[in-house]
Short mmCIF file of N, CA, C and O in Angstrom, two decimals:
data_model
loop_
_atom_site.label_atom_id
_atom_site.label_comp_id
_atom_site.label_asym_id
_atom_site.label_seq_id
_atom_site.Cartn_x
_atom_site.Cartn_y
_atom_site.Cartn_z
N MET A 1317 -2.07 4.82 -75.38
CA MET A 1317 -1.73 4.34 -76.77
C MET A 1317 -0.26 4.52 -76.91
O MET A 1317 0.33 5.70 -77.45
N MET A 1318 1.00 3.56 -77.45
CA MET A 1318 1.51 3.45 -77.08
C MET A 1318 1.95 3.75 -78.89
O MET A 1318 1.64 3.23 -79.77
N ILE A 1319 3.87 4.51 -79.31
CA ILE A 1319 3.85 4.59 -80.21
C ILE A 1319 4.34 3.57 -81.38
O ILE A 1319 5.52 2.60 -80.38
N PRO A 1320 3.74 3.27 -82.27
CA PRO A 1320 5.00 1.93 -82.42
C PRO A 1320 6.40 2.29 -83.20
O PRO A 1320 6.45 3.18 -83.54
N LEU A 1321 7.44 1.46 -83.19
CA LEU A 1321 8.90 1.77 -83.11
C LEU A 1321 9.00 2.38 -84.59
O LEU A 1321 9.85 3.12 -84.90
N GLU A 1322 8.80 1.44 -85.16
CA GLU A 1322 8.78 1.75 -87.51
C GLU A 1322 8.24 2.87 -87.09
O GLU A 1322 8.84 3.16 -88.25
N SER A 1323 7.54 3.82 -86.97
CA SER A 1323 6.62 5.18 -87.34
C SER A 1323 7.74 6.26 -86.54
O SER A 1323 7.71 6.88 -87.65
N LEU A 1324 9.36 5.62 -85.98
CA LEU A 1324 9.87 6.21 -85.08
C LEU A 1324 11.33 7.03 -86.27
O LEU A 1324 11.68 5.75 -87.11
N ASP A 1325 12.00 8.52 -86.15
CA ASP A 1325 13.40 7.54 -86.84
C ASP A 1325 14.10 8.62 -86.20
O ASP A 1325 13.85 9.63 -85.33
N HIS A 1326 15.23 9.62 -86.94
CA HIS A 1326 15.77 10.33 -86.20
C HIS A 1326 15.39 11.91 -85.99
O HIS A 1326 15.59 12.16 -84.98
N ASP A 1327 14.24 12.04 -87.04
CA ASP A 1327 13.89 13.40 -86.88
C ASP A 1327 12.91 13.17 -86.28
O ASP A 1327 12.25 14.63 -86.09
N THR A 1328 12.34 12.51 -85.85
CA THR A 1328 11.27 12.46 -84.80
C THR A 1328 11.85 12.43 -83.01
O THR A 1328 10.99 13.52 -82.66
N PHE A 1329 13.25 12.24 -82.93
CA PHE A 1329 13.75 13.05 -81.64
C PHE A 1329 14.62 14.17 -81.21
O PHE A 1329 14.79 14.29 -80.72
N PHE A 1330 15.04 14.16 -82.90
CA PHE A 1330 16.23 15.15 -82.90
C PHE A 1330 15.85 16.15 -81.98
O PHE A 1330 16.03 17.58 -80.81
N PRO A 1331 14.08 16.75 -82.00
CA PRO A 1331 13.82 18.02 -81.56
C PRO A 1331 13.35 18.29 -80.01
O PRO A 1331 13.43 18.69 -79.93
N LEU A 1332 13.74 16.68 -79.54
CA LEU A 1332 13.17 16.74 -78.10
C LEU A 1332 14.75 16.61 -77.17
O LEU A 1332 14.46 16.29 -76.03
N ILE A 1333 15.60 16.49 -77.73
CA ILE A 1333 16.82 17.15 -77.28
C ILE A 1333 16.35 17.90 -75.73
O ILE A 1333 16.33 19.30 -75.82
N GLY A 1334 17.36 16.92 -74.72
CA GLY A 1334 16.85 17.62 -73.41
C GLY A 1334 15.75 17.96 -72.74
O GLY A 1334 15.67 18.53 -71.79
N HIS A 1335 14.31 16.84 -73.35
CA HIS A 1335 13.68 17.01 -72.58
C HIS A 1335 13.55 15.35 -72.43
O HIS A 1335 14.67 14.71 -72.01
N THR A 1336 12.59 15.57 -70.88
CA THR A 1336 12.96 14.13 -69.82
C THR A 1336 12.05 13.38 -70.11
O THR A 1336 10.29 13.40 -71.22
N PHE A 1337 12.51 11.92 -70.17
CA PHE A 1337 11.41 10.96 -70.31
C PHE A 1337 11.07 9.89 -69.31
O PHE A 1337 12.89 10.12 -68.33
N ALA A 1338 10.40 9.97 -68.51
CA ALA A 1338 9.85 9.21 -67.31
C ALA A 1338 9.23 7.85 -67.50
O ALA A 1338 8.77 7.41 -68.71
N SER A 1339 9.80 7.32 -66.72
CA SER A 1339 9.45 5.63 -66.35
C SER A 1339 9.83 5.09 -65.03
O SER A 1339 10.08 5.43 -64.55
N GLY A 1340 8.11 4.15 -64.75
CA GLY A 1340 8.06 2.85 -63.73
C GLY A 1340 9.14 2.20 -63.75
O GLY A 1340 9.53 1.50 -64.32
N SER A 1341 10.28 1.58 -62.69
CA SER A 1341 10.90 0.63 -62.76
C SER A 1341 10.93 0.09 -61.35
O SER A 1341 10.11 1.06 -60.34
N ALA A 1342 11.49 -0.95 -61.36
CA ALA A 1342 11.82 -1.59 -60.05
C ALA A 1342 12.71 -1.01 -59.04
O ALA A 1342 11.82 -0.97 -57.70
N GLU A 1343 13.01 0.58 -59.65
CA GLU A 1343 13.95 1.07 -57.93
C GLU A 1343 12.79 2.28 -57.74
O GLU A 1343 12.92 2.90 -57.23
N GLY A 1344 11.64 2.61 -58.54
CA GLY A 1344 10.74 3.43 -58.24
C GLY A 1344 10.73 4.73 -59.61
O GLY A 1344 11.13 3.62 -60.86
N ARG A 1345 10.08 5.36 -60.09
CA ARG A 1345 10.30 6.77 -60.69
C ARG A 1345 12.12 6.66 -61.79
O ARG A 1345 12.34 6.66 -60.82
N VAL A 1346 12.06 7.04 -62.55
CA VAL A 1346 12.97 7.25 -63.11
C VAL A 1346 12.79 7.95 -64.35
O VAL A 1346 11.95 7.96 -65.39
N GLU A 1347 13.36 9.12 -64.54
CA GLU A 1347 13.68 9.88 -65.65
C GLU A 1347 15.29 10.03 -65.96
O GLU A 1347 16.33 10.43 -65.44
N LEU A 1348 15.07 10.04 -67.09
CA LEU A 1348 15.89 10.10 -68.15
C LEU A 1348 15.72 11.16 -69.68
O LEU A 1348 15.30 11.24 -69.91
N VAL A 1349 17.72 11.97 -69.35
CA VAL A 1349 16.58 13.02 -70.18
C VAL A 1349 17.77 12.79 -71.61
O VAL A 1349 19.14 12.51 -71.97
N LEU A 1350 17.07 12.92 -72.85
CA LEU A 1350 17.65 12.95 -73.97
C LEU A 1350 18.88 13.68 -74.40
O LEU A 1350 18.06 15.05 -74.26
N SER A 1351 19.97 13.35 -73.61
CA SER A 1351 20.91 14.41 -74.25
C SER A 1351 21.71 14.76 -75.72
O SER A 1351 22.66 15.64 -75.95
N ALA A 1352 21.50 13.24 -76.40
CA ALA A 1352 21.66 13.47 -77.81
C ALA A 1352 21.02 12.43 -79.18
O ALA A 1352 20.22 11.38 -78.75
N VAL A 1353 21.01 12.48 -80.79
CA VAL A 1353 20.18 11.91 -81.00
C VAL A 1353 21.30 11.63 -82.35
O VAL A 1353 21.68 12.68 -82.72
N GLN A 1354 22.09 10.71 -82.75
CA GLN A 1354 23.08 10.24 -83.85
C GLN A 1354 22.71 9.06 -84.64
O GLN A 1354 22.45 8.10 -84.67
N LYS A 1355 22.68 9.67 -86.06
CA LYS A 1355 22.95 9.25 -86.86
C LYS A 1355 24.42 7.76 -87.14
O LYS A 1355 24.86 8.54 -86.72
N LEU A 1356 23.43 6.80 -87.82
CA LEU A 1356 24.42 5.64 -87.50
C LEU A 1356 25.02 4.88 -88.97
O LEU A 1356 26.01 4.34 -88.85
N GLY A 1357 24.76 5.98 -90.28
CA GLY A 1357 24.99 5.59 -91.11
C GLY A 1357 23.72 5.11 -92.23
O GLY A 1357 23.21 5.57 -91.84
N HIS A 1358 24.16 4.71 -93.25
CA HIS A 1358 23.27 4.22 -94.61
C HIS A 1358 22.12 3.02 -94.31
O HIS A 1358 23.32 2.13 -93.57
N ARG A 1359 21.04 3.05 -94.31
CA ARG A 1359 20.50 1.92 -93.95
C ARG A 1359 20.71 0.67 -94.66
O ARG A 1359 21.15 0.99 -95.97
N ARG A 1360 20.35 -0.18 -94.60
CA ARG A 1360 20.19 -1.70 -95.25
C ARG A 1360 18.93 -1.53 -96.71
O ARG A 1360 18.19 -0.71 -96.48
N ALA A 1361 19.73 -2.19 -97.64
CA ALA A 1361 18.75 -2.40 -98.07
C ALA A 1361 16.96 -2.79 -97.88
O ALA A 1361 16.15 -2.16 -98.79
N ASP A 1362 16.90 -3.48 -97.12
CA ASP A 1362 15.24 -3.60 -96.83
C ASP A 1362 15.00 -3.08 -95.47
O ASP A 1362 14.08 -3.72 -95.09
N ALA A 1363 15.85 -2.15 -95.16
CA ALA A 1363 15.68 -0.92 -94.33
C ALA A 1363 14.53 -0.46 -94.61
O ALA A 1363 14.35 0.57 -95.54
N ALA A 1364 13.42 0.14 -93.49
CA ALA A 1364 12.48 1.25 -93.53
C ALA A 1364 13.09 2.84 -93.16
O ALA A 1364 12.65 3.27 -93.18
N ARG A 1365 13.94 2.50 -92.85
CA ARG A 1365 14.29 3.82 -92.47
C ARG A 1365 16.41 4.23 -91.77
O ARG A 1365 16.72 2.78 -91.85
N ASP A 1366 17.06 4.78 -91.86
CA ASP A 1366 18.14 5.32 -91.47
C ASP A 1366 18.51 5.05 -90.07
O ASP A 1366 17.65 5.33 -89.36
N PRO A 1367 19.67 3.89 -89.80
CA PRO A 1367 19.89 3.96 -88.34
C PRO A 1367 20.02 4.67 -87.47
O PRO A 1367 21.29 5.50 -88.56
N PHE A 1368 19.84 4.69 -86.06
CA PHE A 1368 20.30 5.99 -85.91
C PHE A 1368 20.04 5.65 -84.01
O PHE A 1368 20.00 4.41 -83.85
N SER A 1369 20.81 6.46 -82.95
CA SER A 1369 21.33 6.19 -81.63
C SER A 1369 20.51 7.62 -80.81
O SER A 1369 20.20 8.52 -81.32
N LEU A 1370 19.60 6.83 -79.47
CA LEU A 1370 19.42 7.52 -78.86
C LEU A 1370 20.45 7.64 -77.33
O LEU A 1370 21.05 6.19 -77.24
N VAL A 1371 21.23 8.75 -76.47
CA VAL A 1371 21.42 9.23 -75.58
C VAL A 1371 20.57 9.44 -74.52
O VAL A 1371 20.44 10.37 -74.96
N PHE A 1372 20.66 8.92 -73.44
CA PHE A 1372 19.66 9.44 -72.18
C PHE A 1372 20.95 9.79 -71.16
O PHE A 1372 21.60 8.65 -71.04
N ARG A 1373 20.50 11.31 -70.09
CA ARG A 1373 21.52 11.16 -69.19
C ARG A 1373 20.62 10.82 -67.68
O ARG A 1373 19.09 11.04 -67.74
N GLY A 1374 20.60 10.21 -66.69
CA GLY A 1374 19.93 10.01 -65.74
C GLY A 1374 21.35 10.37 -64.70
O GLY A 1374 22.33 10.68 -64.20
N PRO A 1375 20.52 10.70 -63.87
CA PRO A 1375 21.54 11.04 -62.23
C PRO A 1375 22.85 10.30 -62.16
O PRO A 1375 22.46 8.75 -62.33
N GLN A 1376 23.85 10.48 -60.97
CA GLN A 1376 24.91 9.81 -61.31
C GLN A 1376 24.36 9.11 -59.77
O GLN A 1376 23.83 8.72 -59.14
N GLY A 1377 25.58 7.81 -60.91
CA GLY A 1377 24.75 6.28 -59.61
C GLY A 1377 23.76 5.54 -59.98
O GLY A 1377 23.38 4.79 -59.52
N LEU A 1378 22.79 5.97 -61.08
CA LEU A 1378 21.59 5.40 -61.06
C LEU A 1378 22.45 4.09 -62.16
O LEU A 1378 23.29 4.07 -63.12
N ARG A 1379 21.52 2.98 -61.57
CA ARG A 1379 22.20 1.94 -62.54
C ARG A 1379 20.53 1.40 -62.72
O ARG A 1379 19.18 1.59 -62.01
N VAL A 1380 20.58 0.93 -64.02
CA VAL A 1380 19.05 -0.08 -64.88
C VAL A 1380 19.85 -0.89 -65.28
O VAL A 1380 20.51 -0.84 -66.21
N GLU A 1381 18.77 -2.36 -65.31
CA GLU A 1381 19.11 -3.49 -65.85
C GLU A 1381 18.78 -2.85 -67.53
O GLU A 1381 18.20 -1.96 -67.97
N GLN A 1382 19.50 -3.29 -68.19
CA GLN A 1382 19.49 -3.64 -70.06
C GLN A 1382 17.32 -4.21 -70.33
O GLN A 1382 17.64 -4.78 -69.72
N GLY A 1383 17.32 -3.41 -70.84
CA GLY A 1383 16.06 -4.04 -71.38
C GLY A 1383 14.74 -2.62 -72.01
O GLY A 1383 15.14 -1.82 -71.68
N THR A 1384 13.68 -3.53 -71.74
CA THR A 1384 12.88 -2.97 -72.75
C THR A 1384 11.88 -1.88 -71.38
O THR A 1384 11.87 -2.56 -70.56
N TYR A 1385 12.24 -0.21 -70.88
CA TYR A 1385 11.24 -0.28 -70.83
C TYR A 1385 10.00 1.26 -71.37
O TYR A 1385 10.24 1.99 -72.18
N LEU A 1386 8.51 1.46 -70.67
CA LEU A 1386 8.27 2.28 -71.56
C LEU A 1386 8.46 3.72 -71.05
O LEU A 1386 8.50 3.85 -69.17
N LEU A 1387 8.78 4.58 -71.97
CA LEU A 1387 9.42 5.98 -71.67
C LEU A 1387 7.99 6.93 -71.83
O LEU A 1387 7.52 6.66 -72.89
N ALA A 1388 7.95 7.82 -71.38
CA ALA A 1388 6.36 8.93 -71.85
C ALA A 1388 7.87 10.33 -72.07
O ALA A 1388 8.32 10.18 -70.26
N CYS A 1389 7.31 11.08 -72.68
CA CYS A 1389 8.15 12.08 -73.12
C CYS A 1389 6.39 13.11 -73.36
O CYS A 1389 6.28 12.57 -74.48
N GLU A 1390 6.33 14.53 -72.84
CA GLU A 1390 5.68 15.67 -73.31
C GLU A 1390 5.52 16.02 -74.78
O GLU A 1390 7.35 16.02 -74.97
N GLY A 1391 4.50 16.35 -75.47
CA GLY A 1391 4.77 15.80 -76.73
C GLY A 1391 5.21 14.67 -78.42
O GLY A 1391 5.02 14.85 -79.09
N LEU A 1392 5.67 13.75 -77.19
CA LEU A 1392 5.62 12.57 -78.08
C LEU A 1392 4.49 11.54 -77.75
O LEU A 1392 4.20 11.11 -78.55
N GLY A 1393 4.58 11.41 -76.30
CA GLY A 1393 3.52 10.17 -75.58
C GLY A 1393 4.55 8.81 -75.24
O GLY A 1393 5.67 9.33 -74.74
N GLU A 1394 3.83 8.02 -75.38
CA GLU A 1394 5.01 7.00 -74.79
C GLU A 1394 5.22 5.72 -75.61
O GLU A 1394 4.43 5.91 -76.86
N ILE A 1395 6.23 5.24 -75.10
CA ILE A 1395 7.42 4.02 -76.21
C ILE A 1395 7.81 3.51 -75.16
O ILE A 1395 8.84 3.43 -74.20
N GLY A 1396 7.86 2.14 -76.03
CA GLY A 1396 8.30 1.05 -75.29
C GLY A 1396 9.79 1.54 -76.22
O GLY A 1396 9.81 1.04 -77.25
N ILE A 1397 11.30 1.56 -75.27
CA ILE A 1397 12.55 1.48 -75.64
C ILE A 1397 13.47 0.35 -74.84
O ILE A 1397 13.44 0.11 -73.81
N PHE A 1398 14.18 -0.28 -75.83
CA PHE A 1398 15.49 -1.34 -75.21
C PHE A 1398 16.26 -0.34 -74.95
O PHE A 1398 17.24 0.46 -76.19
N ILE A 1399 16.70 -0.20 -73.59
CA ILE A 1399 18.23 0.77 -73.82
C ILE A 1399 19.03 -0.17 -72.87
O ILE A 1399 19.00 -1.19 -72.18
N THR A 1400 20.16 0.50 -72.77
CA THR A 1400 22.14 -0.12 -72.34
C THR A 1400 22.66 0.92 -71.41
O THR A 1400 22.22 1.74 -71.75
N GLN A 1401 22.61 0.28 -70.70
CA GLN A 1401 23.60 1.43 -69.93
C GLN A 1401 24.54 1.84 -69.91
O GLN A 1401 25.58 0.35 -70.42
N VAL A 1402 25.76 2.50 -70.81
CA VAL A 1402 26.83 2.54 -71.10
C VAL A 1402 27.84 3.56 -70.50
O VAL A 1402 28.91 3.17 -70.97
N ALA A 1403 27.37 3.98 -69.74
CA ALA A 1403 28.37 4.90 -68.78
C ALA A 1403 27.63 5.45 -67.70
O ALA A 1403 26.38 5.70 -67.38
N ASP A 1404 28.18 6.07 -66.87
CA ASP A 1404 27.85 6.76 -65.27
C ASP A 1404 29.55 7.39 -65.25
O ASP A 1404 30.44 6.79 -64.28
N GLY A 1405 29.87 8.63 -64.59
CA GLY A 1405 30.24 8.85 -65.04
C GLY A 1405 30.13 10.11 -63.47
O GLY A 1405 28.80 10.08 -63.04
N VAL A 1406 30.73 11.64 -63.29
CA VAL A 1406 30.48 12.89 -62.91
C VAL A 1406 29.61 13.63 -63.53
O VAL A 1406 28.63 13.91 -62.74
N ASN A 1407 29.20 13.48 -64.19
CA ASN A 1407 28.47 13.59 -65.41
C ASN A 1407 26.58 13.42 -65.34
O ASN A 1407 25.85 13.67 -65.78
N GLY A 1408 27.00 12.07 -64.75
CA GLY A 1408 26.39 11.47 -64.51
C GLY A 1408 25.80 9.58 -65.41
O GLY A 1408 27.14 9.50 -65.58
N SER A 1409 24.97 9.18 -65.27
CA SER A 1409 24.78 7.98 -66.22
C SER A 1409 24.00 8.15 -67.75
O SER A 1409 23.46 8.62 -67.66
N GLU A 1410 24.64 7.45 -67.75
CA GLU A 1410 24.54 7.51 -69.55
C GLU A 1410 23.85 6.09 -69.93
O GLU A 1410 24.62 4.96 -69.61
N PHE A 1411 23.00 6.14 -70.80
CA PHE A 1411 22.19 4.52 -71.87
C PHE A 1411 21.43 4.90 -72.91
O PHE A 1411 21.85 6.25 -73.37
N GLU A 1412 21.99 4.29 -73.52
CA GLU A 1412 21.78 4.15 -74.83
C GLU A 1412 20.58 3.17 -75.99
O GLU A 1412 20.39 2.27 -75.17
N ALA A 1413 20.16 3.88 -76.63
CA ALA A 1413 18.83 2.81 -77.99
C ALA A 1413 19.15 3.00 -79.25
O ALA A 1413 19.27 4.30 -79.98
N VAL A 1414 19.70 1.50 -79.89
CA VAL A 1414 19.76 1.58 -81.28
C VAL A 1414 18.80 1.52 -81.59
O VAL A 1414 18.08 0.55 -81.59
N PHE A 1415 18.63 2.24 -83.35
CA PHE A 1415 16.89 2.06 -83.89
C PHE A 1415 18.50 1.35 -84.91
O PHE A 1415 18.58 2.22 -85.84
N THR A 1416 17.55 0.18 -86.03
CA THR A 1416 18.38 -0.05 -86.35
C THR A 1416 16.87 -0.07 -87.83
O THR A 1416 16.32 0.13 -87.92
#
């Protein structure tokens, strides 16, 4: 069962830093490690949560198109997350997901 996005917040993901999130893609199985969870400021008056972002790291040279991916993490379950590639360097490829 997929977790509803509106039920998630910064505190849901913070304890999962260092955990692997796995997804199947056109390139095969992709594993991304959650490397950071960042608060992004104050919530809008009509928002249900404070905005935050997730930063994932994958292998150097990994290219994944921007889009929504079903990611699974032990201890959390499955979640559909929209990710965007933001970097690729000597420390690996980085992807970000922003929640408002």
